[in-house]
Short mmCIF file of C-alpha atoms in Angstrom, two decimals:
data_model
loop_
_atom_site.label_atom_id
_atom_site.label_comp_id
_atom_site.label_asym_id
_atom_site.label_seq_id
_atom_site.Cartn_x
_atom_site.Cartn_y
_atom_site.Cartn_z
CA UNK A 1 99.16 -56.61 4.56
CA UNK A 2 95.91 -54.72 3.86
CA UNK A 3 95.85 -52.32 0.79
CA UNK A 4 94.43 -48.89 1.62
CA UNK A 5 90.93 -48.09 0.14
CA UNK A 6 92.01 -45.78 -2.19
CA UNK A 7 94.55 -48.65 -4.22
CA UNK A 8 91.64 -50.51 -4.13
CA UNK A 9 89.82 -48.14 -5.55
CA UNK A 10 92.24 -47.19 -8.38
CA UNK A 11 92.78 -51.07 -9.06
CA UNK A 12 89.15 -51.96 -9.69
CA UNK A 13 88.92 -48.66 -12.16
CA UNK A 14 91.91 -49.81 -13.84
CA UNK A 15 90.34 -53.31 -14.11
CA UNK A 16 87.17 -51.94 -15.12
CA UNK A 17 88.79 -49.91 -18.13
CA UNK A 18 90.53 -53.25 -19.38
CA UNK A 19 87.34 -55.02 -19.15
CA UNK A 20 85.26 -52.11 -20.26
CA UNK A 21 85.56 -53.53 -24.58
CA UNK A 22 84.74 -57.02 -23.52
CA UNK A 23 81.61 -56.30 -21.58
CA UNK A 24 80.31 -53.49 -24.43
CA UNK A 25 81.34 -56.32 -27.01
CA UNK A 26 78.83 -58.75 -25.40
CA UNK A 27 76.22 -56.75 -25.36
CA UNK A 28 73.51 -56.21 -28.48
CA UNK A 29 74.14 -52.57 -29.64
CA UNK A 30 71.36 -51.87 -32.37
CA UNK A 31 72.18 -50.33 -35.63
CA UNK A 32 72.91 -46.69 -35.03
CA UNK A 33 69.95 -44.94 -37.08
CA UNK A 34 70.08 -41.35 -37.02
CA UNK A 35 66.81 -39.58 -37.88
CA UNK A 36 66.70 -36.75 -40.79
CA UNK A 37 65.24 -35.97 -44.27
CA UNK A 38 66.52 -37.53 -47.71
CA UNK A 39 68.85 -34.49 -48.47
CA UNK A 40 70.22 -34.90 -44.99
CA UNK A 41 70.98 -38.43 -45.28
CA UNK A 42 72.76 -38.28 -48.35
CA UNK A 43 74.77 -35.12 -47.70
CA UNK A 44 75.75 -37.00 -44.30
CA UNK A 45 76.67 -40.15 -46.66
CA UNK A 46 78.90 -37.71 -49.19
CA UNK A 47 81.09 -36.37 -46.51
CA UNK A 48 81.51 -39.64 -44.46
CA UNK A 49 82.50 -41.37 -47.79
CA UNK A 50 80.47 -44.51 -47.20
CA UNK A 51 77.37 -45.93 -48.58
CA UNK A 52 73.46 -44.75 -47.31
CA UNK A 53 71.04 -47.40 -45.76
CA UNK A 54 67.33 -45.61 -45.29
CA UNK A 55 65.03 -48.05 -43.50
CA UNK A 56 61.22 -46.71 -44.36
CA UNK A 57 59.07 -47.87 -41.77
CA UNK A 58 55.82 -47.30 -39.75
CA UNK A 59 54.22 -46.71 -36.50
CA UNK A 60 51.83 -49.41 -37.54
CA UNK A 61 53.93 -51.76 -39.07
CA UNK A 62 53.93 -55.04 -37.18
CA UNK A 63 57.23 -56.65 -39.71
CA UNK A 64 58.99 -53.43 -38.62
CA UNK A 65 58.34 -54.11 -34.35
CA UNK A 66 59.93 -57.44 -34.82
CA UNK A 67 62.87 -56.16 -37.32
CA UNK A 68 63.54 -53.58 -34.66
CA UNK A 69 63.31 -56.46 -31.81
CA UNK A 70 65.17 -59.33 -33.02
CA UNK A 71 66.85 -58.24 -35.98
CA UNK A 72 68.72 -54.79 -35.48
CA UNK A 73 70.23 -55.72 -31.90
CA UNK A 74 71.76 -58.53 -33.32
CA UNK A 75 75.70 -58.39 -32.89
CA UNK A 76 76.31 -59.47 -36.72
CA UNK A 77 73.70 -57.17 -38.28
CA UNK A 78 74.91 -53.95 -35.95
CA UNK A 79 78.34 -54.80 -36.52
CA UNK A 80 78.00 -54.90 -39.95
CA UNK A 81 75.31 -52.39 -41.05
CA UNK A 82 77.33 -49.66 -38.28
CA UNK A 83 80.50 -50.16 -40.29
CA UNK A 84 79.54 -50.18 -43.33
CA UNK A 85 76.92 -47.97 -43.83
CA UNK A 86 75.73 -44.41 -43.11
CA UNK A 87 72.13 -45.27 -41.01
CA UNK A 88 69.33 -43.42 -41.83
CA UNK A 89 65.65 -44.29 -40.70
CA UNK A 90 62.31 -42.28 -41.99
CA UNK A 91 59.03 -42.56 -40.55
CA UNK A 92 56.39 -43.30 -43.78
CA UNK A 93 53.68 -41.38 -42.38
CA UNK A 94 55.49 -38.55 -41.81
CA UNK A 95 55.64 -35.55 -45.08
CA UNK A 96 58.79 -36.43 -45.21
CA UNK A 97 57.81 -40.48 -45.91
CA UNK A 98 55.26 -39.50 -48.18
CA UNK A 99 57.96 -37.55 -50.62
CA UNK A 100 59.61 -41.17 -50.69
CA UNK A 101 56.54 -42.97 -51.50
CA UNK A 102 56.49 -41.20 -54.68
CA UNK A 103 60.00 -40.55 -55.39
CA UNK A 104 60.61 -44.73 -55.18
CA UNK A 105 57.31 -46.35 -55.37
CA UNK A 106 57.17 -47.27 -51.95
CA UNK A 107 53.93 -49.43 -51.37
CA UNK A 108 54.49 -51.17 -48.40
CA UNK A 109 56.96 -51.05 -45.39
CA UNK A 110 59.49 -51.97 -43.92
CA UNK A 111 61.16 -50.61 -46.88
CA UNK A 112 65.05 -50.82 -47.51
CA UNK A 113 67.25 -48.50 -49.91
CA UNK A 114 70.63 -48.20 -50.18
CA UNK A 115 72.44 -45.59 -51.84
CA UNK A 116 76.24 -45.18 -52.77
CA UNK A 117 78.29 -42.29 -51.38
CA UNK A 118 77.61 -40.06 -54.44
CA UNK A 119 73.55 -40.78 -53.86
CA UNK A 120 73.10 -42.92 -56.62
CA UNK A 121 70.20 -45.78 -56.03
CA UNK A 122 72.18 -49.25 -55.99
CA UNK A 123 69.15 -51.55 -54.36
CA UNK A 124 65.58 -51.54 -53.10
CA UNK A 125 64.26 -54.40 -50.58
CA UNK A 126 61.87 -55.05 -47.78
CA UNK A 127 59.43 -56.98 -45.82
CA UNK A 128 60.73 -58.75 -42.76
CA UNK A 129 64.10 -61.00 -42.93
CA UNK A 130 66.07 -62.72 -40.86
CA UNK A 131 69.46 -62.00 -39.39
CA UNK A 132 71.69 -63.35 -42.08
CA UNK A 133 69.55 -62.50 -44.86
CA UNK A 134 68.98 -58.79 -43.92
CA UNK A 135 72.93 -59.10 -44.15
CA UNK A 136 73.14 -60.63 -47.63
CA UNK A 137 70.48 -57.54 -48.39
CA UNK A 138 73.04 -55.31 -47.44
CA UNK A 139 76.03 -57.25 -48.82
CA UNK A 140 74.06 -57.51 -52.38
CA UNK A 141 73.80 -53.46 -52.79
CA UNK A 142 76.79 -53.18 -52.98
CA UNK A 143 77.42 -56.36 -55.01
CA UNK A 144 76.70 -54.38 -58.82
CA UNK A 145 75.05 -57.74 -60.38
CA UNK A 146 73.25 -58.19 -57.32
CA UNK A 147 71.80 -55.20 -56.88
CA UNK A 148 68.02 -54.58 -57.18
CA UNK A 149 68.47 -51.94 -59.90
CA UNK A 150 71.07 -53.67 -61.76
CA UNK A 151 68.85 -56.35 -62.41
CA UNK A 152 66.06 -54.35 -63.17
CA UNK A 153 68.07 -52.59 -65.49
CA UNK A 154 69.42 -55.98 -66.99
CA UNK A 155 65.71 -56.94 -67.76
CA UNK A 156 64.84 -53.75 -69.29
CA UNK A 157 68.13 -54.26 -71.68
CA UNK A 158 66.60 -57.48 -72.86
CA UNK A 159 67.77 -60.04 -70.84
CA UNK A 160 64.95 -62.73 -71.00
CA UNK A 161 67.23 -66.12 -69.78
CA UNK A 162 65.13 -68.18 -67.90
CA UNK A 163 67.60 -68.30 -64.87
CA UNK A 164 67.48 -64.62 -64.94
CA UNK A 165 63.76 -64.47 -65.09
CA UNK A 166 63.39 -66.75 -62.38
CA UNK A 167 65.66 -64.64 -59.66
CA UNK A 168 64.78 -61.74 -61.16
CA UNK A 169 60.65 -62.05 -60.34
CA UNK A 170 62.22 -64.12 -57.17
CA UNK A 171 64.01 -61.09 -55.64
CA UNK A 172 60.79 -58.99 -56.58
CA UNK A 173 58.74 -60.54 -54.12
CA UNK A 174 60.48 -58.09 -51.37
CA UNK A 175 60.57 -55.20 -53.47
CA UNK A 176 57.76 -52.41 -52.84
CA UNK A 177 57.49 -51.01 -56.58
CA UNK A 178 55.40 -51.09 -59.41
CA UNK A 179 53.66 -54.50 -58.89
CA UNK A 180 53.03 -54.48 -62.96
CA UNK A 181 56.66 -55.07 -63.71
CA UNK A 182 56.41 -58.19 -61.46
CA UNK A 183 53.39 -59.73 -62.85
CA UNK A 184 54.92 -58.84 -66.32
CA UNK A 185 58.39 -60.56 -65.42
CA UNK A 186 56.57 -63.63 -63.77
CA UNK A 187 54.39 -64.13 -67.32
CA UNK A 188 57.96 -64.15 -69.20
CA UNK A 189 58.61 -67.09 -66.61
CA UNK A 190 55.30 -69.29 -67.11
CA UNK A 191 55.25 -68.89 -70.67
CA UNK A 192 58.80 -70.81 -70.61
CA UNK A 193 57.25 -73.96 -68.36
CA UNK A 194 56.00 -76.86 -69.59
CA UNK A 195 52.45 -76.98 -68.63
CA UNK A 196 51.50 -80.72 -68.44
CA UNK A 197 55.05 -81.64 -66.38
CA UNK A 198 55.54 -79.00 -64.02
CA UNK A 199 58.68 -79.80 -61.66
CA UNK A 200 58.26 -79.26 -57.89
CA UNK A 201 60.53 -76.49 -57.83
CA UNK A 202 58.02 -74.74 -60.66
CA UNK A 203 55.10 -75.53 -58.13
CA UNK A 204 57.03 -73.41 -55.32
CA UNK A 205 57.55 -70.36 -57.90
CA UNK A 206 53.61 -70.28 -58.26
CA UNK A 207 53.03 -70.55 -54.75
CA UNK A 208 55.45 -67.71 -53.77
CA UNK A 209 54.48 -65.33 -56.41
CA UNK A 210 50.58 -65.78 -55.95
CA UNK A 211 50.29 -62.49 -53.62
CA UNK A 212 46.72 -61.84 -54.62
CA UNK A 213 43.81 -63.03 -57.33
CA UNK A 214 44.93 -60.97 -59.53
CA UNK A 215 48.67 -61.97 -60.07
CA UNK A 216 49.89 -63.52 -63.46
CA UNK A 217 50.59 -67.18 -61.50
CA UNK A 218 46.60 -67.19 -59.73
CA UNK A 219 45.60 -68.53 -62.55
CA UNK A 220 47.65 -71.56 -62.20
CA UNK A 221 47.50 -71.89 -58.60
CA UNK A 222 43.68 -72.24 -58.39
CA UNK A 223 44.17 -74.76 -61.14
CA UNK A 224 46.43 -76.98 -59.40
CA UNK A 225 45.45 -77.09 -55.84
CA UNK A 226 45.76 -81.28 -55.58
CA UNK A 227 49.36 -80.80 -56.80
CA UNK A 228 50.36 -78.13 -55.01
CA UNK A 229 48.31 -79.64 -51.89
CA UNK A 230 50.52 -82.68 -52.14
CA UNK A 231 53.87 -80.33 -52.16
CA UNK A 232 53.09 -77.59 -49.11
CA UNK A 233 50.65 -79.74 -47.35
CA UNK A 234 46.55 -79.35 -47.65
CA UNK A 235 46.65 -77.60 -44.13
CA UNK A 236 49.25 -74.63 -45.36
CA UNK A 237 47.20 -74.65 -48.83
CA UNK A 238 43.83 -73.64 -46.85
CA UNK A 239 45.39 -70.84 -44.88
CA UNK A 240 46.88 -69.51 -48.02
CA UNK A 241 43.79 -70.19 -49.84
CA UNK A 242 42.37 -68.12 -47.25
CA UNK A 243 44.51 -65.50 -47.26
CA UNK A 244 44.02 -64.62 -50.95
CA UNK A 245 39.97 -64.87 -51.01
CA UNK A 246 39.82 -62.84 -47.78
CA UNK A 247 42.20 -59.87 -48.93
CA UNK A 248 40.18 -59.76 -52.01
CA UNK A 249 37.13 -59.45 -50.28
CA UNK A 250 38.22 -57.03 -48.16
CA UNK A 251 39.33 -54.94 -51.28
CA UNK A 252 36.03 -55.40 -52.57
CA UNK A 253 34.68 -54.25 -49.25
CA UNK A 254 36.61 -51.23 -49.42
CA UNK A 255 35.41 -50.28 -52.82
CA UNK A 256 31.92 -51.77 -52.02
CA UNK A 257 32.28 -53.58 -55.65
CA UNK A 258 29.46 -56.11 -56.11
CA UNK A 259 31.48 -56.89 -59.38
CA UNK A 260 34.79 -57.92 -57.66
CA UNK A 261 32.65 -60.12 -55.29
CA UNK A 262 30.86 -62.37 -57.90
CA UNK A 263 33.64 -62.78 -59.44
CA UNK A 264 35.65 -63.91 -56.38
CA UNK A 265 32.55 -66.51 -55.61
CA UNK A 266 32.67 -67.40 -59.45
CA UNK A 267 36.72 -68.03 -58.86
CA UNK A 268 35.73 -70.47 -56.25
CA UNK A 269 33.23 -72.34 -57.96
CA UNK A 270 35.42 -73.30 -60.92
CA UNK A 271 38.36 -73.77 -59.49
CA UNK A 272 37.71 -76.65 -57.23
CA UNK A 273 39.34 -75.77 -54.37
CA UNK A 274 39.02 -78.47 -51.49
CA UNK A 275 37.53 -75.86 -48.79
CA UNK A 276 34.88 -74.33 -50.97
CA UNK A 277 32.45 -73.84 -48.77
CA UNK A 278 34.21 -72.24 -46.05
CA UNK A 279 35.76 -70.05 -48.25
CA UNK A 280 32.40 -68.80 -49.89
CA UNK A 281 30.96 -67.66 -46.34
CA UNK A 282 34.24 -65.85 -45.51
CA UNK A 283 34.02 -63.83 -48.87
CA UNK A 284 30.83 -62.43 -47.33
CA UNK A 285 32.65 -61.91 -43.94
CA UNK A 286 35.43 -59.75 -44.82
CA UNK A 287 33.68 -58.00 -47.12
CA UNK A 288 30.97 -57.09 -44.45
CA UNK A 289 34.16 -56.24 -42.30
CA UNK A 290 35.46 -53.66 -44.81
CA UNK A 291 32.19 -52.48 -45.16
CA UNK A 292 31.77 -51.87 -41.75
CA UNK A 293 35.33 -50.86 -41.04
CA UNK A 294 34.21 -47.92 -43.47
CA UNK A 295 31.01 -47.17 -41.66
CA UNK A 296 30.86 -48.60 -38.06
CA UNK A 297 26.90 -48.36 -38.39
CA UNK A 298 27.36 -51.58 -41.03
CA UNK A 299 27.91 -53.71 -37.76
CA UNK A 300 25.21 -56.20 -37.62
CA UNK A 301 25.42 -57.82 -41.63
CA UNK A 302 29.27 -58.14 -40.32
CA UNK A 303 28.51 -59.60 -37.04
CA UNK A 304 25.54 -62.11 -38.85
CA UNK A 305 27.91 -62.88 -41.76
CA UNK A 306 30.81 -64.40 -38.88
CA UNK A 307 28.32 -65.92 -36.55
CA UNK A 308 26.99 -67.71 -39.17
CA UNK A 309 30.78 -68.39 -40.73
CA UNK A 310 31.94 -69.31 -37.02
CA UNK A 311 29.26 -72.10 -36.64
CA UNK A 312 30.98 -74.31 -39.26
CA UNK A 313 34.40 -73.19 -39.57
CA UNK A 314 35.09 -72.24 -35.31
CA UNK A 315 38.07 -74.94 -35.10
CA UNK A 316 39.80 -74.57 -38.74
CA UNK A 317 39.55 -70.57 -38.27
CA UNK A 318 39.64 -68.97 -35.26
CA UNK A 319 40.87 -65.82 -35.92
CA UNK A 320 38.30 -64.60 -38.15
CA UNK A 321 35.75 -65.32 -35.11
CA UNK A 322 38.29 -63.40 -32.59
CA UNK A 323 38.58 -60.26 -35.27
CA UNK A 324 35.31 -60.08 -35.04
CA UNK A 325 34.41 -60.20 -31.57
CA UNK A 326 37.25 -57.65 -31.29
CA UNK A 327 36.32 -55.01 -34.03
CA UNK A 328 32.39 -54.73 -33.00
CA UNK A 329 33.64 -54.66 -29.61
CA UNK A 330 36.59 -51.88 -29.83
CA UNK A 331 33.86 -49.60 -32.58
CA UNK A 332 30.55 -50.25 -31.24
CA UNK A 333 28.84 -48.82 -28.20
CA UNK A 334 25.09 -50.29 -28.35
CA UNK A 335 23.62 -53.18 -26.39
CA UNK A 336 22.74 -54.87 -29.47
CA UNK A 337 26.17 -54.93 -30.51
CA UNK A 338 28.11 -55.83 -27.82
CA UNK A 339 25.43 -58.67 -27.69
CA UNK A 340 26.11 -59.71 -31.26
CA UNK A 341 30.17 -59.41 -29.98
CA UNK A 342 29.93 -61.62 -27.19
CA UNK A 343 28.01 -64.78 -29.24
CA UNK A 344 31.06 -64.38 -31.63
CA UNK A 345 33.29 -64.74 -28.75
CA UNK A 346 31.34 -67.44 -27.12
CA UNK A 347 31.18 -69.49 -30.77
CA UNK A 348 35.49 -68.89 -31.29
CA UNK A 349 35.88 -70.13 -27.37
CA UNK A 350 33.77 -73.17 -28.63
CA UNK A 351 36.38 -74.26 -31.60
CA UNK A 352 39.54 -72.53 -29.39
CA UNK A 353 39.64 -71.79 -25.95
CA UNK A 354 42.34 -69.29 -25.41
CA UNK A 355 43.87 -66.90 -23.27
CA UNK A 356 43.24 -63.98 -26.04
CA UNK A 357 39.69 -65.63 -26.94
CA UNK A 358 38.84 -65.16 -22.87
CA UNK A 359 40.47 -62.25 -22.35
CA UNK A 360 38.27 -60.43 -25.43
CA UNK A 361 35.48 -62.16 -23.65
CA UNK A 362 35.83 -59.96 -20.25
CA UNK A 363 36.37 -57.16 -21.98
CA UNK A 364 33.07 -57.59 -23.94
CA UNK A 365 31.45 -58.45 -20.38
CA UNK A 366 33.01 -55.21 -18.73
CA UNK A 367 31.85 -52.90 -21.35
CA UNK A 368 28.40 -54.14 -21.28
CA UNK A 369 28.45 -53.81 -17.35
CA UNK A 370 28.07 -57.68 -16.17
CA UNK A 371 31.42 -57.14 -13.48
CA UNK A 372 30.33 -60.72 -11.95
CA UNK A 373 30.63 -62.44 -15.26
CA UNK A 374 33.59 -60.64 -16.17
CA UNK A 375 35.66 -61.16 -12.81
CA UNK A 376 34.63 -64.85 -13.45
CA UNK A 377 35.77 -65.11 -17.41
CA UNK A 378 39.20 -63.33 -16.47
CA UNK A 379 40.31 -65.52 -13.75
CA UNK A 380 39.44 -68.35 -16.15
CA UNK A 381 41.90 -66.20 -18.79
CA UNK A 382 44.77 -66.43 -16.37
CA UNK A 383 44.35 -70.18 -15.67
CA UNK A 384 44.44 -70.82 -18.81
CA UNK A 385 47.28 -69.24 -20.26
CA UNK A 386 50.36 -70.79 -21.73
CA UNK A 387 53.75 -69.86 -20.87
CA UNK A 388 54.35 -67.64 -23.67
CA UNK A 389 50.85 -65.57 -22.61
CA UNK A 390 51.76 -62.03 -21.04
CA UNK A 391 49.08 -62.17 -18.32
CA UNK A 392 50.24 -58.81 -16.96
CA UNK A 393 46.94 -57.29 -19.32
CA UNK A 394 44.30 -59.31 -17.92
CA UNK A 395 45.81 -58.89 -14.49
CA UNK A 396 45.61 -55.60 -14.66
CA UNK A 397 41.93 -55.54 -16.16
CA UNK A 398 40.79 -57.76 -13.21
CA UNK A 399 41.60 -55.15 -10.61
CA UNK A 400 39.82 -52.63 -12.89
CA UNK A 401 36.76 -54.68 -13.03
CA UNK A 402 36.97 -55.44 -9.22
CA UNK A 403 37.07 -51.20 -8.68
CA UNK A 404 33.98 -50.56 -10.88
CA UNK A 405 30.70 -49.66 -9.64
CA UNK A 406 29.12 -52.39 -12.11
#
């Protein structure tokens, strides 16, 4: 026969009770971060008995969105950081970040420390990692000969091995601290290599630890570019290439030093590199772009510097054009501007015509009241995005255009 309703009802709580682990198991629960100061974290750490993780991070910090996205749900990581550590996470540009940055050289985030139960500094790491390696991060603080400051302290005892030197300046890489000891350990390194047989794994090292001009290994980058061409690829070598010149320009931007400039061009012109051309005209562009980041009035040597830039180099760089279009845009109010925005637009749509390139395009169109143009560039936007485009932004901008008054 027919249960009554209310065995049914105690049945399916029973059976929900007994199923209750294996549904919470399959879900992603994120580490468990609890929010507090230093002295907070570590007292909580001394009475729980276990080890201290403190993620530093930033509203602005794009590595720490997709750390908190795809890397702290994941089952392993949660699993692994929830039992073993105490979780701690501090915002960087809060007061309470900014007694970090000086207690632990902290110069860039996502920043990872780990303490032991007693408070004691094992290991320092950051910059985005995957799921297994954020785990091995984790895994090597508590590992003694592993641990950031164990090796640091190793060096500083006199180890100068060239194994050591190599993982040593290796492991560096994700470390926000003094970039001096670094460059210091990397020049131990170099000074060991042969200089006229360098092995491919040699040509990696000098890849990976070129950051910026300035580095100990720059020198030997810029001097073997066909080499190193012929191990990454002459595509990857140009976007790196590009990478370096343009944060040193932007430095020099920021400082508006004439000095730092020349000698970036003079860098260029001696070291052969293959895209030497391109990569003199965008020295002038991001240094206009700090410039005018600085002082928003400096818009039109910025917006002459990439219209003249996007003429040649439209197809190989597209972004620079798009930056831009979007910066003069976003800071700039005047005609003359938005003017000077949209024929930076049109020129990066000529080399690449994306969703984002035709979206920016509306908006330029909106702001400078042409609705008919705009409605016309954002259906065009929508057509032509891919699947991984979220159209919901230009969707929503089209109905705002269609409700204006011009």
């Amino acid at each position: 026969g027919l249960l009554p309703q209310s065995s049914i009802m105690k049945k399916n709580v029973i059976l929900i009770i007994l199923l209750l682990p294996i549904l919470l198991f399959g879900q992603n629960v994120s580490i468990d971060f609890k929010e507090g100061t230093l002295e907070e974290a570590l007292r909580d750490a001394k009475q729980s008995g276990k080890p201290l993780f403190l993620y530093v991070h930033s509203d602005a910090c794009y590595p720490c969105r997709v750390m908190e996205k795809n890397v702290f749900p994941d089952k392993e990581v949660s699993s692994y950081y929830n039992t073993t550590f105490v979780d701690y996470k501090i915002n960087f540009d809060e007061d309470r970040g900014k007694v970090l940055e000086k207690q632990f050289r902290i110069t860039f985030v996502p920043t990872y420390l780990y303490f032991d139960e007693d408070g004691v500094l094992l290991h320092k790491s950051g910059s985005g990692k995957s799921a297994q390696a954020f785990i091995q991060d984790g895994k090597n603080a508590l590992d003694s000969p592993q641990a950031y400051i164990s090796l640091k302290n190793k060096y500083y005892r006199g180890d100068r091995s060239t194994e050591f030197i190599y993982n040593f300046s290796n492991t560096l890489l994700d470390v926000s601290d003094s970039p001096d000891i670094r460059n210091e350990v990397v020049e131990v390194y170099l000074q060991s290599l042969n200089k006229d047989v360098l092995s491919s794994k040699d040509l990696d090292y000098i890849v990976k630890q070129t950051q910026n001009i300035n580095d100990a290994s720059a020198k030997y980058y810029f001097n073997m570019q066909k080499p190193i061409s012929q191990l990454i690829g002459e595509e990857a070598m140009q976007k790196k290439n590009r990478g370096l010149i343009g944060n040193a320009a932007d430095e020099a931007g920021i400082k508006n030093d004439t000095v730092q400039i020349n000698y970036i061009k003079q860098l260029i012109n001696e070291s052969g590199i293959a895209n030497h051309d391109q990569l003199m005209s965008l020295t002038d562009v991001r240094y206009f772009l700090s410039r005018f980041l600085k002082e928003k009035n400096k818009w039109n040597q910025y917006a002459d510097a990439a219209i003249e830039y996007g003429r040649k180099y439209a197809a190989k760089d597209n972004h620079t054009l798009y930056e831009a279009a979007f910066y003069i845009n976003y800071y700039s109010d005047n005609k003359a501007a938005l003017q000077k925005a949209l024929k930076i637009i049109n020129i990066a749509i000529s080399g690449k015509k994306t969703y984002n390139n035709l979206l920016l395009k509306t908006k330029i169109l909106h702001k400078s009241g042409k609705k008919k143009e705009a409605l016309a560039i954002v259906q065009q936007a929508i057509q032509s995005a891919s699947p991984e485009d979220d159209t919901g932004e230009a969707k929503d901008l089209m109905e705002k255009i269609k409700k204006s008054k011009r």
